[in-house]
Amino acid sequence: MASKHTFDAIVVGGGPSGSAAALTMARAGLKTILIERGRFVGAKNFFGGVMYTHALADVLPDFWERKPPFERPVTEQGYWMLSPDSVVRIMHKSEHYKQEPAEAHTVLRALFDPWLAEQAVSAGALLITKTTVTHILQDAKGRVIGVRTDRPDGEIFAPIVVIAEGVNNLLTQKLGLIKNDLPPRFVALAVKEYISLPAKDIQARFGLSGPNEGAAIDIFGDATLGLPGTAFLYTDRNGLSIGVGLLLEEFVTHKLRPYEVLARFKNHPVIQPYLEGGKPLEYGAHLIPETGYNRMPKLSAAGVMVVGDAAGMVDAVHREGTNLAMTAGRLAGTTAVAAHQANDFSATFLKQYRQSLEESFVLKDMKQYRRMTDFLDSSPHFMGTYANFLNDAALRYFTAHGIPKRDMEKQIVGLLQERRSFFGIAQDMVKLLRAMRG
Ligand SMILES: Cc1cc2nc3c(=O)[nH]c(=O)nc-3n(C[C@H](O)[C@H](O)[C@H](O)COP(=O)(O)OP(=O)(O)OC[C@H]3O[C@@H](n4cnc5c(N)ncnc54)[C@H](O)[C@@H]3O)c2cc1C
């Protein structure tokens, strides 16, 4: 019927999870097609973003020799807690971060994603862009047997489909692997700008000795008006990535416009000097799934597996997503290869995919942090209260007032009590500990 459109495996989506799956399967000899709706792979994608090399190395052991388009290695990283007019910084810089290849690099997705997809193509995968998968095809028994695209004569058949469609998981929903659309309480909206700046200015402002050093800073408190969310400032080769993300529900409840929150953050007296003279070249908004372990879709069914953001695989605590995505793509790919060897594409066989994820850091970490979104949801004051307290406490601590230090210490305790009762603080700490420990 449609033999010219028959493959061993179909991958929907050319992000890190999809390319990792396609690469794994193509390298093992499966006839694999990678379908991407963008004009080119990466055209629609952006992130913060820090890319972690451990997951890339597992997919592509010789990635370093293949010269990935990294921006800067991350040699200094940490957190800034902002109040309206000051900052407390917790930064970590280490010679260890300078090893080659470094464990983390800043990356621009419009460059990285095409490069990773190209590695899959070199391994034998067929890549088609400007093509949207509109339906997942099933046989009379409900087994997935292929996809329909928006191209004329656009049906493609394969016994395995890997859905790597990202956070907006319409196909996963249509297939009934997840019941609801993303609830606004469990999805963040992030806006980001890429600001062009000469490398020498970046290095001077962030105290970096050259292009082989880079900084990744996650910022809390006033950056998000004290609401549950994070902002970031990352150094690229010739520019800065700056952005801010909040739970979607917070934008709605507080009637905030994403670009206004970003503009406010950029104008903060601590942030503005880093951006001085820079030219904004790109602007975008993107969702981040914060659904967590307990609200993930079913990860597989007969003939199909779901990977990466489409399955909510993000660890917001450690700003990790691409490494979970690439690892899931690799494990789905490995499962697909085993399914071909066994000639068994049943739901039971493909459960191996979930088992391998459970054994990896992906589901272990997701399980550990499964209460984090609920914690932020039930403690919306948390980031604002403690970031402001830390800044006010630091001001008292570092200023000589001509009063005995014992009185200064009492004042600091008072600053905390003005904001939260002892009972409230104890409650926050217990909840935070539970959210972190799992
Ligand atoms: C602002 C922001 C900051 C972030 N910072 C970091 C960070 O610093 N470090 C980190 O590791 N992670 C970070 N993340 C998370 C990370 O970006 C994601 O976890 C990761 O991109 C998930 O990869 P993926 O391949 O699953 O999905 P995506 O990268 O979203 O790729 C999905 C692909 O599928 C395509 N597609 C969708 N539907 C179809 C269809 N029907 N047919 C064909 N193609 C389709 C899309 O065009 C896209 O190319 C951040 C995310 C955001 C938004």
Coordinates of C-alpha atoms and ligand atoms in Angstrom, one line a residue:
M1 CA 0.0 0.0 0.0
A2 CA 2.6 2.5 1.1
S3 CA 5.8 0.6 0.9
K4 CA 7.8 3.6 -0.3
H5 CA 7.0 5.3 3.0
T6 CA 7.9 2.4 5.3
F7 CA 10.7 2.7 7.9
D8 CA 11.9 0.7 10.9
A9 CA 11.3 3.7 13.2
I10 CA 9.9 7.2 13.1
V11 CA 10.9 10.0 15.4
V12 CA 8.6 13.0 15.7
G13 CA 10.5 16.2 16.6
G14 CA 14.1 17.2 16.1
G15 CA 15.0 18.5 19.6
P16 CA 17.7 16.9 21.7
S17 CA 15.5 14.0 22.7
G18 CA 14.4 13.2 19.1
S19 CA 17.9 13.5 17.6
A20 CA 19.3 11.3 20.4
A21 CA 16.7 8.6 19.7
A22 CA 17.2 8.9 15.9
L23 CA 21.0 8.7 16.3
T24 CA 20.9 5.7 18.5
M25 CA 18.6 3.8 16.2
A26 CA 20.3 4.7 13.0
R27 CA 23.7 3.8 14.3
A28 CA 22.3 0.3 15.2
G29 CA 21.2 -0.1 11.6
L30 CA 17.5 0.7 11.8
K31 CA 16.0 2.6 8.9
T32 CA 15.0 5.7 10.8
I33 CA 13.2 8.9 9.8
L34 CA 13.4 12.1 11.9
I35 CA 10.5 14.5 11.2
E36 CA 10.7 18.2 12.2
R37 CA 8.1 20.8 11.7
G38 CA 10.5 23.8 11.8
R39 CA 12.1 25.3 8.7
F40 CA 15.3 23.7 9.9
V41 CA 16.0 21.7 13.0
G42 CA 16.3 24.1 15.9
A43 CA 14.4 26.9 14.1
K44 CA 11.6 26.8 16.8
N45 CA 13.7 25.9 19.8
F46 CA 15.4 27.9 22.5
F47 CA 16.3 27.4 26.1
G48 CA 18.5 29.1 28.8
G49 CA 20.7 27.4 28.3
V50 CA 23.3 25.1 29.8
M51 CA 24.0 21.8 28.0
Y52 CA 25.5 19.0 30.0
T53 CA 28.1 16.9 28.3
H54 CA 27.5 13.6 30.2
A55 CA 24.3 12.9 28.4
L56 CA 25.8 13.9 25.0
A57 CA 28.8 11.6 25.6
D58 CA 26.5 8.7 26.3
V59 CA 24.8 9.3 22.9
L60 CA 27.9 10.3 21.0
P61 CA 31.1 9.2 22.8
D62 CA 33.3 11.1 20.3
F63 CA 31.2 14.3 20.4
W64 CA 34.2 16.5 21.3
E65 CA 36.1 15.6 18.1
R66 CA 33.0 16.4 16.1
K67 CA 33.3 20.0 17.3
P68 CA 29.9 20.7 18.8
P69 CA 28.8 24.4 18.5
F70 CA 29.2 25.2 22.1
E71 CA 29.4 28.9 23.3
R72 CA 31.4 28.9 26.5
P73 CA 32.3 26.2 29.1
V74 CA 30.6 27.0 32.4
T75 CA 33.5 27.6 34.8
E76 CA 31.6 29.6 37.4
Q77 CA 28.0 29.1 38.5
G78 CA 25.6 29.8 41.3
Y79 CA 22.7 31.7 42.6
W80 CA 21.9 35.4 43.0
M81 CA 19.1 36.4 45.5
L82 CA 17.8 39.8 44.5
S83 CA 15.9 42.3 46.6
P84 CA 14.6 45.5 44.8
D85 CA 18.0 47.2 45.2
S86 CA 20.6 44.6 46.2
V87 CA 21.9 41.1 45.8
V88 CA 23.3 38.2 47.8
R89 CA 25.4 36.0 45.6
I90 CA 26.4 32.3 46.2
M91 CA 28.8 31.6 43.4
H92 CA 31.1 28.6 42.8
K93 CA 34.3 28.8 40.7
S94 CA 36.6 25.9 40.4
E95 CA 39.7 24.9 38.3
H96 CA 37.8 21.5 38.0
Y97 CA 35.3 23.2 35.7
K98 CA 38.2 24.0 33.3
Q99 CA 38.8 20.4 32.2
E100 CA 38.2 19.7 28.5
P101 CA 35.5 18.9 27.6
A102 CA 33.8 20.8 30.5
E103 CA 30.8 19.2 32.1
A104 CA 28.6 22.0 31.1
H105 CA 28.6 24.5 28.2
T106 CA 26.3 27.4 27.3
V107 CA 24.7 26.7 24.0
L108 CA 22.4 28.4 21.4
R109 CA 19.8 25.9 20.3
A110 CA 19.5 27.3 16.7
L111 CA 23.1 26.1 16.3
F112 CA 23.2 23.1 18.6
D113 CA 20.0 21.3 17.5
P114 CA 21.0 21.2 13.7
W115 CA 24.4 19.9 14.6
L116 CA 22.9 17.1 16.7
A117 CA 20.4 16.2 14.0
E118 CA 23.3 16.2 11.5
Q119 CA 25.0 13.5 13.6
A120 CA 21.9 11.4 13.3
V121 CA 21.9 11.9 9.6
S122 CA 25.6 10.9 9.4
A123 CA 24.7 7.7 11.2
G124 CA 22.1 7.0 8.4
A125 CA 18.8 8.6 9.6
L126 CA 16.7 10.5 7.0
L127 CA 15.8 14.0 8.2
I128 CA 12.8 15.8 6.8
T129 CA 12.0 19.3 7.9
K130 CA 9.0 21.7 7.3
T131 CA 6.8 18.7 8.0
T132 CA 4.3 18.5 10.9
V133 CA 3.0 15.2 12.1
T134 CA -0.7 15.7 12.5
H135 CA -1.8 12.2 13.6
I136 CA -0.4 9.0 15.0
L137 CA -1.8 6.1 13.0
Q138 CA -3.1 3.0 14.8
D139 CA -4.3 -0.4 13.6
A140 CA -7.7 -1.9 14.6
K141 CA -6.1 -3.2 17.8
G142 CA -4.9 0.2 18.8
R143 CA -1.2 -0.5 18.1
V144 CA 0.7 2.4 16.7
I145 CA 1.8 1.7 13.1
G146 CA 3.0 5.1 11.8
V147 CA 2.2 8.8 11.4
R148 CA 0.2 11.1 9.1
T149 CA 2.0 14.4 8.2
D150 CA 0.7 17.6 6.6
R151 CA 2.4 16.7 3.3
P152 CA 0.4 15.4 0.4
D153 CA 0.6 11.6 0.4
G154 CA 2.0 12.1 3.8
E155 CA 1.5 8.8 5.6
I156 CA 4.6 7.1 6.9
F157 CA 4.6 3.6 8.4
A158 CA 6.9 2.0 11.0
P159 CA 6.4 -0.5 13.8
I160 CA 8.0 2.0 16.3
V161 CA 7.2 5.7 16.7
V162 CA 9.1 7.8 19.2
I163 CA 7.2 11.0 20.1
A164 CA 9.7 13.8 20.9
E165 CA 7.3 16.7 20.2
G166 CA 8.3 18.8 23.2
V167 CA 6.2 20.4 25.9
N168 CA 3.2 21.1 23.7
N169 CA 2.4 17.4 23.6
L170 CA -0.7 17.4 21.4
L171 CA 0.1 14.0 19.8
T172 CA 0.7 12.4 23.2
Q173 CA -2.7 13.8 24.3
K174 CA -4.5 12.7 21.1
L175 CA -3.2 9.2 21.7
G176 CA -4.7 9.2 25.2
L177 CA -1.3 8.7 26.9
I178 CA -2.1 11.7 29.0
K179 CA -5.6 12.9 29.9
N180 CA -5.4 16.6 30.4
D181 CA -3.8 19.5 28.6
L182 CA -1.0 21.1 30.7
P183 CA -2.7 22.8 33.7
P184 CA -1.3 26.4 34.2
R185 CA -0.3 25.5 37.7
F186 CA 2.2 22.9 36.4
V187 CA 3.7 24.7 33.4
A188 CA 6.1 27.6 33.4
L189 CA 6.3 30.3 30.8
A190 CA 9.8 31.7 30.2
V191 CA 10.8 34.6 28.1
K192 CA 14.4 35.1 26.9
E193 CA 16.5 37.6 25.0
Y194 CA 19.8 37.0 23.4
I195 CA 21.8 40.2 23.7
S196 CA 24.9 40.7 21.6
L197 CA 27.9 42.1 23.4
P198 CA 31.6 42.0 22.5
A199 CA 33.5 39.1 24.1
K200 CA 35.9 41.5 25.8
D201 CA 33.0 43.3 27.6
I202 CA 31.5 40.0 28.7
Q203 CA 34.8 38.8 30.1
A204 CA 35.5 42.1 31.9
R205 CA 32.0 42.3 33.4
F206 CA 31.8 38.7 34.6
G207 CA 35.5 38.4 35.6
L208 CA 36.3 35.8 33.0
S209 CA 39.9 35.5 31.7
G210 CA 39.0 34.6 28.1
P211 CA 36.6 32.8 25.8
N212 CA 37.4 29.5 27.6
E213 CA 35.6 30.7 30.7
G214 CA 31.9 31.3 31.2
A215 CA 29.3 32.0 33.9
A216 CA 25.8 30.6 34.5
I217 CA 23.7 32.4 37.1
D218 CA 20.2 31.5 38.3
I219 CA 18.4 34.4 40.0
F220 CA 15.6 34.5 42.5
G221 CA 13.5 36.9 44.5
D222 CA 12.9 40.4 43.0
A223 CA 13.8 39.0 39.5
T224 CA 10.3 37.3 39.5
L225 CA 8.6 39.9 41.7
G226 CA 9.1 37.4 44.6
L227 CA 6.8 34.9 42.9
P228 CA 7.6 31.2 42.3
G229 CA 10.0 31.3 39.3
T230 CA 13.6 31.9 38.2
A231 CA 15.5 34.2 36.1
F232 CA 18.8 33.5 34.5
L233 CA 21.9 35.2 33.1
Y234 CA 24.3 33.1 31.1
T235 CA 27.4 34.1 29.1
D236 CA 27.6 33.1 25.5
R237 CA 30.7 33.6 23.2
N238 CA 29.6 37.0 21.9
G239 CA 26.5 37.7 23.8
L240 CA 24.4 37.1 26.9
S241 CA 21.3 34.9 27.4
I242 CA 18.9 36.6 29.8
G243 CA 15.5 35.4 30.7
V244 CA 12.8 35.0 33.3
G245 CA 10.2 32.2 33.9
L246 CA 7.1 32.0 36.1
L247 CA 4.4 29.4 36.5
L248 CA 1.8 30.3 33.9
E249 CA -0.8 30.6 36.7
E250 CA 1.2 33.4 38.3
F251 CA 1.1 35.4 35.1
V252 CA -2.6 35.0 35.0
T253 CA -3.3 35.6 38.7
H254 CA -1.2 38.7 38.9
K255 CA -2.1 40.0 35.5
L256 CA 1.5 40.1 34.4
R257 CA 2.8 40.4 30.9
P258 CA 5.9 38.2 30.3
Y259 CA 7.8 40.9 28.3
E260 CA 7.2 43.4 31.1
V261 CA 8.5 41.0 33.7
L262 CA 11.7 40.6 31.6
A263 CA 12.0 44.3 30.9
R264 CA 11.7 45.0 34.7
F265 CA 14.4 42.4 35.4
K266 CA 16.7 43.8 32.8
N267 CA 16.4 47.3 34.4
H268 CA 17.2 46.1 37.9
P269 CA 20.1 48.2 39.2
V270 CA 22.2 45.0 39.8
I271 CA 21.5 43.5 36.4
Q272 CA 21.5 46.6 34.1
P273 CA 25.3 47.2 34.2
Y274 CA 25.9 43.7 32.8
L275 CA 23.8 44.5 29.7
E276 CA 25.0 48.1 29.1
G277 CA 25.6 48.7 25.4
G278 CA 24.3 45.3 24.3
K279 CA 22.1 44.8 21.3
P280 CA 19.0 42.6 21.7
L281 CA 19.1 40.3 18.7
E282 CA 16.5 37.6 19.5
Y283 CA 13.5 37.4 21.7
G284 CA 11.2 34.4 22.4
A285 CA 8.8 32.7 24.8
H286 CA 8.6 29.0 25.5
L287 CA 6.8 26.7 28.0
I288 CA 8.6 24.5 30.5
P289 CA 6.8 21.4 31.9
E290 CA 6.7 21.5 35.7
T291 CA 4.3 18.6 35.9
G292 CA 6.7 16.3 37.8
Y293 CA 6.9 12.6 38.3
N294 CA 3.3 12.1 39.5
R295 CA 1.7 13.7 36.5
M296 CA 3.8 12.2 33.7
P297 CA 2.0 10.6 30.7
K298 CA 2.2 6.9 30.2
L299 CA 5.6 6.6 28.6
S300 CA 4.9 3.8 26.2
A301 CA 2.2 1.7 24.6
A302 CA 2.2 -0.8 21.7
G303 CA 4.5 0.6 19.0
V304 CA 5.1 4.0 20.7
M305 CA 7.4 5.7 23.3
V306 CA 7.3 9.3 24.6
V307 CA 10.6 11.1 25.4
G308 CA 11.8 14.4 26.8
D309 CA 9.6 17.4 27.4
A310 CA 6.7 15.7 25.8
A311 CA 6.7 13.4 28.9
G312 CA 7.5 16.3 31.3
M313 CA 11.1 15.2 31.9
V314 CA 12.5 18.4 33.4
D315 CA 14.4 18.9 36.7
A316 CA 13.7 22.5 37.5
V317 CA 15.7 22.5 40.7
H318 CA 18.9 21.9 38.8
R319 CA 17.8 23.6 35.5
E320 CA 18.2 20.3 33.7
G321 CA 16.1 19.3 30.8
T322 CA 18.3 18.7 27.7
N323 CA 20.3 16.0 29.5
L324 CA 17.1 14.2 30.6
A325 CA 15.8 14.6 27.1
M326 CA 18.9 13.1 25.4
T327 CA 19.1 10.3 27.9
A328 CA 15.4 9.4 27.4
G329 CA 15.9 9.5 23.6
R330 CA 18.9 7.2 23.9
L331 CA 17.0 4.7 26.1
A332 CA 14.0 4.8 23.8
G333 CA 16.3 4.2 20.9
T334 CA 18.0 1.2 22.6
T335 CA 14.6 -0.2 23.5
A336 CA 13.5 0.1 19.8
V337 CA 16.6 -1.7 18.7
A338 CA 15.9 -4.6 21.1
A339 CA 12.2 -4.7 20.0
H340 CA 13.4 -5.1 16.4
Q341 CA 15.8 -7.9 17.4
A342 CA 12.9 -9.6 19.3
N343 CA 10.4 -8.7 16.6
D344 CA 8.1 -7.6 19.4
F345 CA 6.6 -4.1 19.5
S346 CA 4.0 -4.9 22.1
A347 CA 3.1 -2.7 25.0
T348 CA 4.6 -5.3 27.3
F349 CA 8.0 -5.4 25.5
L350 CA 8.2 -1.6 25.3
K351 CA 7.8 -1.3 29.1
Q352 CA 11.5 -1.9 29.1
Y353 CA 11.9 1.7 28.2
R354 CA 10.3 2.9 31.4
Q355 CA 12.3 0.3 33.4
S356 CA 15.6 1.6 32.0
L357 CA 14.5 5.2 32.8
E358 CA 13.7 4.2 36.4
E359 CA 17.2 2.8 36.7
S360 CA 18.8 6.0 35.3
F361 CA 19.0 9.4 36.9
V362 CA 16.1 10.6 34.8
L363 CA 13.2 9.1 36.8
K364 CA 15.2 8.8 40.0
D365 CA 15.7 12.6 40.1
M366 CA 12.1 13.3 38.9
K367 CA 10.8 11.1 41.7
Q368 CA 13.0 12.8 44.3
Y369 CA 11.7 16.2 43.3
R370 CA 8.1 15.2 42.7
R371 CA 6.8 17.5 45.4
M372 CA 8.7 20.6 44.3
T373 CA 6.0 22.2 42.2
D374 CA 3.4 21.5 44.9
F375 CA 5.8 23.1 47.4
L376 CA 6.1 26.3 45.4
D377 CA 2.4 26.3 44.7
S378 CA 1.6 26.0 48.4
S379 CA 4.3 28.5 49.5
P380 CA 4.1 31.3 46.9
H381 CA 5.7 33.7 49.4
F382 CA 8.9 31.6 49.7
M383 CA 11.3 33.2 47.2
G384 CA 10.3 36.8 47.9
T385 CA 10.3 36.5 51.7
Y386 CA 13.7 34.8 52.0
A387 CA 15.5 36.7 49.2
N388 CA 14.5 40.0 50.8
F389 CA 15.4 38.8 54.3
L390 CA 18.8 37.7 53.2
N391 CA 19.5 41.1 51.6
D392 CA 18.3 43.0 54.6
A393 CA 20.2 40.8 57.0
A394 CA 23.4 41.2 54.9
L395 CA 23.0 45.0 55.0
R396 CA 22.8 44.9 58.8
Y397 CA 25.7 42.4 59.1
F398 CA 28.1 44.3 56.9
T399 CA 27.4 47.8 58.2
A400 CA 28.9 49.3 61.3
H401 CA 26.0 50.9 63.3
G402 CA 27.9 51.8 66.4
I403 CA 25.6 49.4 68.4
P404 CA 26.8 46.2 70.1
K405 CA 26.9 43.2 67.8
R406 CA 24.5 41.3 70.1
D407 CA 21.9 43.9 69.4
M408 CA 22.6 43.7 65.6
E409 CA 22.0 39.9 65.8
K410 CA 18.7 40.5 67.5
Q411 CA 17.7 43.0 64.8
I412 CA 18.5 40.4 62.2
V413 CA 16.2 37.8 63.9
G414 CA 13.6 40.6 64.2
L415 CA 13.8 41.2 60.4
L416 CA 12.9 37.5 59.9
Q417 CA 10.1 37.5 62.4
E418 CA 8.6 40.6 60.8
R419 CA 8.1 38.5 57.7
R420 CA 7.4 35.0 59.1
S421 CA 6.5 33.6 62.5
F422 CA 8.7 31.0 64.0
F423 CA 6.0 28.5 63.2
G424 CA 5.8 29.7 59.6
I425 CA 9.6 29.4 59.2
A426 CA 9.6 25.9 60.6
Q427 CA 6.8 24.9 58.3
D428 CA 8.6 26.4 55.3
M429 CA 11.8 24.5 56.2
V430 CA 10.1 21.2 56.7
K431 CA 8.2 21.5 53.4
L432 CA 11.4 22.5 51.6
L433 CA 13.3 19.6 53.0
R434 CA 10.5 17.2 52.0
A435 CA 10.4 18.7 48.5
M436 CA 14.2 18.3 48.2
R437 CA 14.6 14.9 49.8
G438 CA 11.7 13.2 48.0
Ligands
LIG1 C1 13.7 29.3 28.9 C2 14.2 27.9 29.1 C3 15.4 27.7 29.7 C4 15.8 26.4 29.8 N1 17.1 26.2 30.3 C5 17.6 24.9 30.3 C6 19.0 24.8 30.7 O1 19.7 25.7 31.0 N2 19.5 23.5 30.6 C7 18.8 22.4 30.2 O2 19.3 21.3 30.2 N3 17.5 22.6 29.9 C8 16.9 23.8 29.9 N4 15.6 24.0 29.5 C9 14.8 22.8 29.2 C10 15.1 22.2 27.8 O3 15.1 23.2 26.8 C11 14.1 21.1 27.4 O4 14.0 20.2 28.5 C12 14.6 20.3 26.1 O5 14.6 21.2 25.1 C13 13.7 19.2 25.8 O6 14.1 18.6 24.6 P1 13.0 17.9 23.7 O7 13.7 17.3 22.5 O8 12.2 16.9 24.5 O9 11.9 19.0 23.2 P2 12.2 20.3 22.3 O10 13.6 20.8 22.4 O11 11.1 21.2 22.6 O12 12.0 19.7 20.8 C14 10.8 19.3 20.3 C15 10.9 19.4 18.8 O13 9.7 18.8 18.2 C16 9.2 19.6 17.1 N5 7.8 19.2 17.0 C17 6.8 19.4 17.8 N6 5.7 18.9 17.4 C18 5.9 18.4 16.2 C19 5.1 17.7 15.2 N7 3.8 17.5 15.4 N8 5.7 17.3 14.0 C20 7.0 17.6 13.8 N9 7.8 18.2 14.7 C21 7.3 18.6 15.9 C22 9.5 21.0 17.6 O14 9.6 21.9 16.5 C23 10.9 20.8 18.3 O15 12.0 20.9 17.4 C24 15.1 25.3 29.4 C25 13.8 25.5 28.7 C26 13.4 26.8 28.6 C27 12.1 27.1 27.8

